[in-house]
Amino acid sequence: MALIGHSPQRTALANLVQEDRLPGSLIFTGPAGTGKKLAALELAKQLLCQSPSPCPQGGCGGCRPCSLFESGTHPDLQLMDFGVESASTDDLRHTLDRLSLKAFMGTRRVTILNDVDMISLVGANVILKTLEEPRPDTYFILIASTPSRLPQTILSRCQKWFFDRLSSQEIQEILKARGASEEEIALAPLADGSLSALEGLSTQQSMLDEVLGAINAAWRGEATKNMRYAQEWGGDKSGMRARLALLRTSLRQKLFEHSSQATSAAVWAHALQNALDAEYLILERHANPTAVIFNVLQSCAQHHGARLQKTPHAESPIIDQLIG
Ligand SMILES: [Zn+2]
């Protein structure tokens, strides 16, 4: 399947390979679920392809290395996933030790370290040692959604490539190519530019319906309902993160839909800011979730519009109230 999105970065990387100017250590950063790993695999395939030059972006697909790559058995590609398997430091050492051997096919070797920001400090030091002694024709692609979790010593040795959120249209294209249902495709604007967010969304359809119902009631100024939802959601710790994310993406969608109506847009922008604050306050600062969520819902009320429009840069009141 052809990759969708991130054309500028992918084209620039492909050109660097063709000109044989690609640095040996790269880090792909940006939000989760936007295709960084797919872009890394596409680059690796091109690096390992042995078609008569120039090797096209994503490999020729016809040579033996390309077919081994496609079947997942290319001996010079190593992929470690720190987010999924919580790979051990021993596994990592083993993977990196293999690089002291000669390449099995051709000359190049590629090691992809996915979700490398989940690695332990010990593991990070193992990686650092390897990056400190670059070898010719040996490529490292590190992938991290939160690169600030990594030591600066690693970051400074890697060329950085940022992969931003996908557009709703790109997400819809990807879903169509995957044969997704109409309902799933309709959710694309709520995906917040991330396919992993969307996968979460479609399994949380009922939660989403509830969040949208709450927002609509809040818009009408139904304070009693706001309190009921705030109490229910505030008491559900396990669903907290997902529900706050749905609240944020739904409010962003409201803002997007009403962007041409200044009064409504002011309300939704303010509510969205409060929802962003709420994620920080509840998840990071352990503020009282019921109080914070109630505040977000209260701020969705239509009747705030005129006041907010007069003071478009009104500070979000919630931070002052809840952090002291
Ligand atoms: Zn090829």
GROMACS .gro file of C-alpha atoms and ligand atoms in nm:
model
  325
    1MET     CA    1   0.000   0.000   0.000
    2ALA     CA    2   0.133   0.341  -0.092
    3LEU     CA    3   0.217   0.563   0.199
    4ILE     CA    4  -0.005   0.869   0.247
    5GLY     CA    5   0.108   1.195   0.406
    6HIS     CA    6   0.443   1.351   0.497
    7SER     CA    7   0.542   1.394   0.132
    8PRO     CA    8   0.800   1.671   0.187
    9GLN     CA    9   0.997   1.474   0.448
   10ARG     CA   10   0.973   1.145   0.260
   11THR     CA   11   1.083   1.300  -0.068
   12ALA     CA   12   1.374   1.483   0.096
   13LEU     CA   13   1.491   1.162   0.264
   14ALA     CA   14   1.463   0.965  -0.059
   15ASN     CA   15   1.672   1.228  -0.238
   16LEU     CA   16   1.940   1.209   0.031
   17VAL     CA   17   1.963   0.832  -0.024
   18GLN     CA   18   1.990   0.876  -0.400
   19GLU     CA   19   2.265   1.133  -0.355
   20ASP     CA   20   2.432   0.907  -0.094
   21ARG     CA   21   2.423   1.190   0.158
   22LEU     CA   22   2.195   1.039   0.422
   23PRO     CA   23   2.345   1.070   0.773
   24GLY     CA   24   2.392   0.744   0.963
   25SER     CA   25   2.177   0.845   1.262
   26LEU     CA   26   1.830   0.988   1.227
   27ILE     CA   27   1.547   1.051   1.467
   28PHE     CA   28   1.185   1.075   1.354
   29THR     CA   29   0.973   1.271   1.599
   30GLY     CA   30   0.612   1.388   1.609
   31PRO     CA   31   0.278   1.275   1.753
   32ALA     CA   32   0.200   0.904   1.786
   33GLY     CA   33  -0.003   0.735   1.515
   34THR     CA   34   0.098   0.957   1.225
   35GLY     CA   35   0.307   0.703   1.030
   36LYS     CA   36   0.664   0.765   1.149
   37LYS     CA   37   0.737   0.393   1.157
   38LEU     CA   38   0.596   0.344   0.808
   39ALA     CA   39   0.813   0.629   0.682
   40ALA     CA   40   1.116   0.468   0.851
   41LEU     CA   41   1.040   0.135   0.687
   42GLU     CA   42   0.999   0.302   0.349
   43LEU     CA   43   1.339   0.466   0.391
   44ALA     CA   44   1.500   0.140   0.510
   45LYS     CA   45   1.365  -0.044   0.207
   46GLN     CA   46   1.514   0.213  -0.026
   47LEU     CA   47   1.848   0.193   0.156
   48LEU     CA   48   1.858  -0.185   0.124
   49CYS     CA   49   1.723  -0.203  -0.233
   50GLN     CA   50   1.978  -0.311  -0.492
   51SER     CA   51   1.809  -0.202  -0.811
   52PRO     CA   52   2.040  -0.050  -1.069
   53SER     CA   53   2.071   0.313  -0.961
   54PRO     CA   54   1.898   0.542  -0.899
   55CYS     CA   55   1.705   0.348  -0.640
   56PRO     CA   56   1.350   0.483  -0.620
   57GLN     CA   57   1.175   0.603  -0.305
   58GLY     CA   58   1.058   0.298  -0.110
   59GLY     CA   59   1.274   0.058  -0.315
   60CYS     CA   60   1.217  -0.090  -0.660
   61GLY     CA   61   1.002  -0.375  -0.528
   62GLY     CA   62   1.154  -0.611  -0.782
   63CYS     CA   63   1.503  -0.703  -0.659
   64ARG     CA   64   1.580  -0.982  -0.412
   65PRO     CA   65   1.646  -0.751  -0.114
   66CYS     CA   66   1.313  -0.579  -0.181
   67SER     CA   67   1.123  -0.909  -0.184
   68LEU     CA   68   1.298  -1.023   0.136
   69PHE     CA   69   1.210  -0.689   0.289
   70GLU     CA   70   0.846  -0.728   0.193
   71SER     CA   71   0.831  -1.074   0.347
   72GLY     CA   72   0.986  -0.937   0.666
   73THR     CA   73   1.299  -1.153   0.642
   74HIS     CA   74   1.569  -0.915   0.518
   75PRO     CA   75   1.873  -1.008   0.729
   76ASP     CA   76   2.018  -0.656   0.733
   77LEU     CA   77   1.707  -0.490   0.872
   78GLN     CA   78   1.663  -0.493   1.248
   79LEU     CA   79   1.353  -0.351   1.408
   80MET     CA   80   1.301  -0.316   1.780
   81ASP     CA   81   0.976  -0.195   1.930
   82PHE     CA   82   1.019  -0.052   2.276
   83GLY     CA   83   0.658   0.059   2.312
   84VAL     CA   84   0.494  -0.276   2.245
   85GLU     CA   85   0.727  -0.547   2.369
   86SER     CA   86   0.911  -0.349   2.633
   87ALA     CA   87   1.223  -0.503   2.483
   88SER     CA   88   1.496  -0.571   2.736
   89THR     CA   89   1.837  -0.411   2.744
   90ASP     CA   90   1.984  -0.755   2.669
   91ASP     CA   91   1.777  -0.777   2.349
   92LEU     CA   92   1.903  -0.434   2.258
   93ARG     CA   93   2.267  -0.530   2.319
   94HIS     CA   94   2.218  -0.841   2.110
   95THR     CA   95   2.065  -0.639   1.827
   96LEU     CA   96   2.345  -0.385   1.830
   97ASP     CA   97   2.616  -0.653   1.863
   98ARG     CA   98   2.504  -0.797   1.533
   99LEU     CA   99   2.621  -0.476   1.370
  100SER     CA  100   2.982  -0.579   1.430
  101LEU     CA  101   2.926  -0.856   1.175
  102LYS     CA  102   2.940  -0.787   0.805
  103ALA     CA  103   2.620  -0.711   0.619
  104PHE     CA  104   2.458  -1.030   0.492
  105MET     CA  105   2.348  -0.887   0.158
  106GLY     CA  106   2.514  -0.593  -0.011
  107THR     CA  107   2.678  -0.356   0.229
  108ARG     CA  108   2.413  -0.153   0.408
  109ARG     CA  109   2.243  -0.229   0.736
  110VAL     CA  110   1.945  -0.053   0.890
  111THR     CA  111   1.834  -0.063   1.253
  112ILE     CA  112   1.500   0.092   1.344
  113LEU     CA  113   1.434   0.161   1.712
  114ASN     CA  114   1.065   0.235   1.745
  115ASP     CA  115   0.924   0.420   2.049
  116VAL     CA  116   1.282   0.457   2.166
  117ASP     CA  117   1.168   0.724   2.414
  118MET     CA  118   1.020   0.441   2.623
  119ILE     CA  119   1.365   0.298   2.683
  120SER     CA  120   1.536   0.276   3.023
  121LEU     CA  121   1.833   0.492   3.110
  122VAL     CA  122   2.061   0.187   3.088
  123GLY     CA  123   1.923   0.112   2.742
  124ALA     CA  124   1.972   0.472   2.637
  125ASN     CA  125   2.339   0.446   2.732
  126VAL     CA  126   2.378   0.133   2.522
  127ILE     CA  127   2.235   0.320   2.224
  128LEU     CA  128   2.455   0.620   2.292
  129LYS     CA  129   2.769   0.404   2.284
  130THR     CA  130   2.668   0.271   1.944
  131LEU     CA  131   2.590   0.616   1.806
  132GLU     CA  132   2.925   0.743   1.931
  133GLU     CA  133   3.107   0.500   1.703
  134PRO     CA  134   2.938   0.538   1.365
  135ARG     CA  135   3.018   0.273   1.105
  136PRO     CA  136   2.997   0.325   0.733
  137ASP     CA  137   2.682   0.195   0.562
  138THR     CA  138   2.512   0.142   0.898
  139TYR     CA  139   2.195   0.342   0.952
  140PHE     CA  140   1.996   0.405   1.268
  141ILE     CA  141   1.644   0.538   1.258
  142LEU     CA  142   1.518   0.627   1.604
  143ILE     CA  143   1.147   0.696   1.642
  144ALA     CA  144   1.011   0.894   1.934
  145SER     CA  145   0.683   1.073   2.004
  146THR     CA  146   0.835   1.244   2.308
  147PRO     CA  147   1.203   1.297   2.224
  148SER     CA  148   1.251   1.511   2.535
  149ARG     CA  149   1.248   1.185   2.732
  150LEU     CA  150   1.578   1.093   2.566
  151PRO     CA  151   1.918   1.216   2.682
  152GLN     CA  152   2.043   1.521   2.496
  153THR     CA  153   2.359   1.325   2.416
  154ILE     CA  154   2.153   1.091   2.194
  155LEU     CA  155   1.946   1.368   2.034
  156SER     CA  156   2.254   1.571   1.944
  157ARG     CA  157   2.396   1.280   1.745
  158CYS     CA  158   2.086   1.232   1.530
  159GLN     CA  159   1.954   1.436   1.241
  160LYS     CA  160   1.599   1.533   1.339
  161TRP     CA  161   1.295   1.488   1.117
  162PHE     CA  162   0.956   1.606   1.238
  163PHE     CA  163   0.640   1.430   1.125
  164ASP     CA  164   0.338   1.643   1.206
  165ARG     CA  165  -0.023   1.540   1.249
  166LEU     CA  166  -0.197   1.414   0.938
  167SER     CA  167  -0.479   1.620   0.788
  168SER     CA  168  -0.836   1.486   0.815
  169GLN     CA  169  -0.827   1.435   0.441
  170GLU     CA  170  -0.510   1.224   0.460
  171ILE     CA  171  -0.663   1.016   0.738
  172GLN     CA  172  -0.973   0.963   0.527
  173GLU     CA  173  -0.758   0.855   0.232
  174ILE     CA  174  -0.570   0.606   0.452
  175LEU     CA  175  -0.895   0.466   0.590
  176LYS     CA  176  -1.042   0.430   0.242
  177ALA     CA  177  -0.729   0.249   0.125
  178ARG     CA  178  -0.767   0.014   0.423
  179GLY     CA  179  -1.128  -0.054   0.335
  180ALA     CA  180  -1.271   0.109   0.647
  181SER     CA  181  -1.647   0.150   0.694
  182GLU     CA  182  -1.828   0.475   0.616
  183GLU     CA  183  -1.886   0.531   0.990
  184GLU     CA  184  -1.515   0.501   1.062
  185ILE     CA  185  -1.426   0.736   0.777
  186ALA     CA  186  -1.677   0.988   0.912
  187LEU     CA  187  -1.484   0.994   1.240
  188ALA     CA  188  -1.166   1.115   1.067
  189PRO     CA  189  -1.208   1.482   1.168
  190LEU     CA  190  -1.206   1.370   1.532
  191ALA     CA  191  -0.883   1.174   1.495
  192ASP     CA  192  -0.672   1.474   1.585
  193GLY     CA  193  -0.433   1.392   1.303
  194SER     CA  194  -0.342   1.054   1.443
  195LEU     CA  195  -0.453   0.711   1.328
  196SER     CA  196  -0.389   0.558   1.669
  197ALA     CA  197  -0.621   0.817   1.819
  198LEU     CA  198  -0.880   0.716   1.561
  199GLU     CA  199  -0.845   0.346   1.639
  200GLY     CA  200  -0.913   0.438   1.999
  201LEU     CA  201  -1.213   0.642   1.888
  202SER     CA  202  -1.387   0.371   1.692
  203THR     CA  203  -1.368   0.134   1.988
  204GLN     CA  204  -1.505   0.411   2.203
  205GLN     CA  205  -1.805   0.500   1.995
  206SER     CA  206  -2.044   0.492   2.289
  207MET     CA  207  -1.812   0.709   2.495
  208LEU     CA  208  -1.793   0.953   2.205
  209ASP     CA  209  -2.173   0.966   2.175
  210GLU     CA  210  -2.193   1.042   2.544
  211VAL     CA  211  -1.930   1.317   2.522
  212LEU     CA  212  -2.108   1.478   2.227
  213GLY     CA  213  -2.440   1.457   2.413
  214ALA     CA  214  -2.283   1.626   2.714
  215ILE     CA  215  -2.128   1.901   2.503
  216ASN     CA  216  -2.459   1.973   2.332
  217ALA     CA  217  -2.641   1.991   2.665
  218ALA     CA  218  -2.365   2.216   2.799
  219TRP     CA  219  -2.405   2.442   2.495
  220ARG     CA  220  -2.772   2.485   2.586
  221GLY     CA  221  -2.665   2.583   2.938
  222GLU     CA  222  -2.802   2.277   3.122
  223ALA     CA  223  -2.595   2.310   3.439
  224THR     CA  224  -2.762   2.019   3.620
  225LYS     CA  225  -2.660   1.783   3.341
  226ASN     CA  226  -2.310   1.929   3.345
  227MET     CA  227  -2.279   1.839   3.712
  228ARG     CA  228  -2.413   1.489   3.656
  229TYR     CA  229  -2.164   1.422   3.377
  230ALA     CA  230  -1.880   1.576   3.575
  231GLN     CA  231  -1.954   1.349   3.871
  232GLU     CA  232  -1.987   1.038   3.654
  233TRP     CA  233  -1.672   1.103   3.453
  234GLY     CA  234  -1.478   1.230   3.750
  235GLY     CA  235  -1.540   0.899   3.926
  236ASP     CA  236  -1.426   0.682   3.632
  237LYS     CA  237  -1.049   0.675   3.664
  238SER     CA  238  -0.988   0.407   3.400
  239GLY     CA  239  -1.175   0.599   3.131
  240MET     CA  240  -1.031   0.937   3.228
  241ARG     CA  241  -0.756   0.973   2.967
  242ALA     CA  242  -0.976   0.854   2.680
  243ARG     CA  243  -1.269   1.070   2.782
  244LEU     CA  244  -1.059   1.384   2.817
  245ALA     CA  245  -0.908   1.319   2.473
  246LEU     CA  246  -1.258   1.281   2.327
  247LEU     CA  247  -1.365   1.600   2.497
  248ARG     CA  248  -1.068   1.781   2.343
  249THR     CA  249  -1.112   1.642   1.991
  250SER     CA  250  -1.490   1.701   1.997
  251LEU     CA  251  -1.446   2.061   2.108
  252ARG     CA  252  -1.181   2.117   1.842
  253GLN     CA  253  -1.430   1.983   1.588
  254LYS     CA  254  -1.700   2.221   1.717
  255LEU     CA  255  -1.457   2.509   1.684
  256PHE     CA  256  -1.371   2.400   1.332
  257GLU     CA  257  -1.739   2.375   1.234
  258HIS     CA  258  -1.821   2.718   1.377
  259SER     CA  259  -1.506   2.900   1.274
  260SER     CA  260  -1.703   3.138   1.053
  261GLN     CA  261  -1.941   3.244   1.334
  262ALA     CA  262  -1.741   3.464   1.566
  263THR     CA  263  -1.963   3.440   1.874
  264SER     CA  264  -1.991   3.061   1.871
  265ALA     CA  265  -1.626   3.023   1.777
  266ALA     CA  266  -1.527   3.227   2.082
  267VAL     CA  267  -1.720   2.987   2.307
  268TRP     CA  268  -1.570   2.675   2.152
  269ALA     CA  269  -1.218   2.818   2.153
  270HIS     CA  270  -1.252   2.900   2.521
  271ALA     CA  271  -1.397   2.557   2.601
  272LEU     CA  272  -1.120   2.388   2.401
  273GLN     CA  273  -0.858   2.579   2.596
  274ASN     CA  274  -1.026   2.466   2.917
  275ALA     CA  275  -1.029   2.106   2.794
  276LEU     CA  276  -0.656   2.124   2.718
  277ASP     CA  277  -0.598   2.269   3.065
  278ALA     CA  278  -0.816   1.993   3.211
  279GLU     CA  279  -0.592   1.721   3.067
  280TYR     CA  280  -0.291   1.885   3.224
  281LEU     CA  281  -0.461   1.955   3.557
  282ILE     CA  282  -0.615   1.610   3.599
  283LEU     CA  283  -0.350   1.387   3.446
  284GLU     CA  284  -0.037   1.576   3.549
  285ARG     CA  285  -0.136   1.781   3.852
  286HIS     CA  286  -0.397   1.544   4.000
  287ALA     CA  287  -0.656   1.818   4.040
  288ASN     CA  288  -1.010   1.718   4.139
  289PRO     CA  289  -1.146   1.573   3.812
  290THR     CA  290  -1.513   1.643   3.886
  291ALA     CA  291  -1.447   2.013   3.948
  292VAL     CA  292  -1.225   2.048   3.644
  293ILE     CA  293  -1.462   1.866   3.407
  294PHE     CA  294  -1.759   2.064   3.541
  295ASN     CA  295  -1.571   2.384   3.462
  296VAL     CA  296  -1.503   2.267   3.104
  297LEU     CA  297  -1.869   2.182   3.044
  298GLN     CA  298  -1.990   2.506   3.201
  299SER     CA  299  -1.762   2.699   2.966
  300CYS     CA  300  -1.935   2.545   2.662
  301ALA     CA  301  -2.254   2.744   2.725
  302GLN     CA  302  -2.377   2.942   2.428
  303HIS     CA  303  -2.464   3.243   2.649
  304HIS     CA  304  -2.093   3.305   2.721
  305GLY     CA  305  -2.044   3.401   2.357
  306ALA     CA  306  -2.111   3.774   2.370
  307ARG     CA  307  -1.890   3.825   2.676
  308LEU     CA  308  -1.604   3.617   2.534
  309GLN     CA  309  -1.616   3.798   2.205
  310LYS     CA  310  -1.564   4.130   2.382
  311THR     CA  311  -1.254   3.988   2.550
  312PRO     CA  312  -1.122   3.747   2.289
  313HIS     CA  313  -0.803   3.684   2.479
  314ALA     CA  314  -0.972   3.615   2.810
  315GLU     CA  315  -0.742   3.407   3.023
  316SER     CA  316  -0.864   3.063   3.105
  317PRO     CA  317  -0.988   3.102   3.463
  318ILE     CA  318  -0.941   2.742   3.559
  319ILE     CA  319  -0.564   2.735   3.601
  320ASP     CA  320  -0.578   3.015   3.856
  321GLN     CA  321  -0.856   2.844   4.047
  322LEU     CA  322  -0.703   2.502   4.066
  323ILE     CA  323  -0.333   2.555   4.104
  324GLY     CA  324  -0.229   2.746   4.402
  325ZN      ZN  325   1.475  -0.320  -0.494
   0.00000   0.00000   0.00000
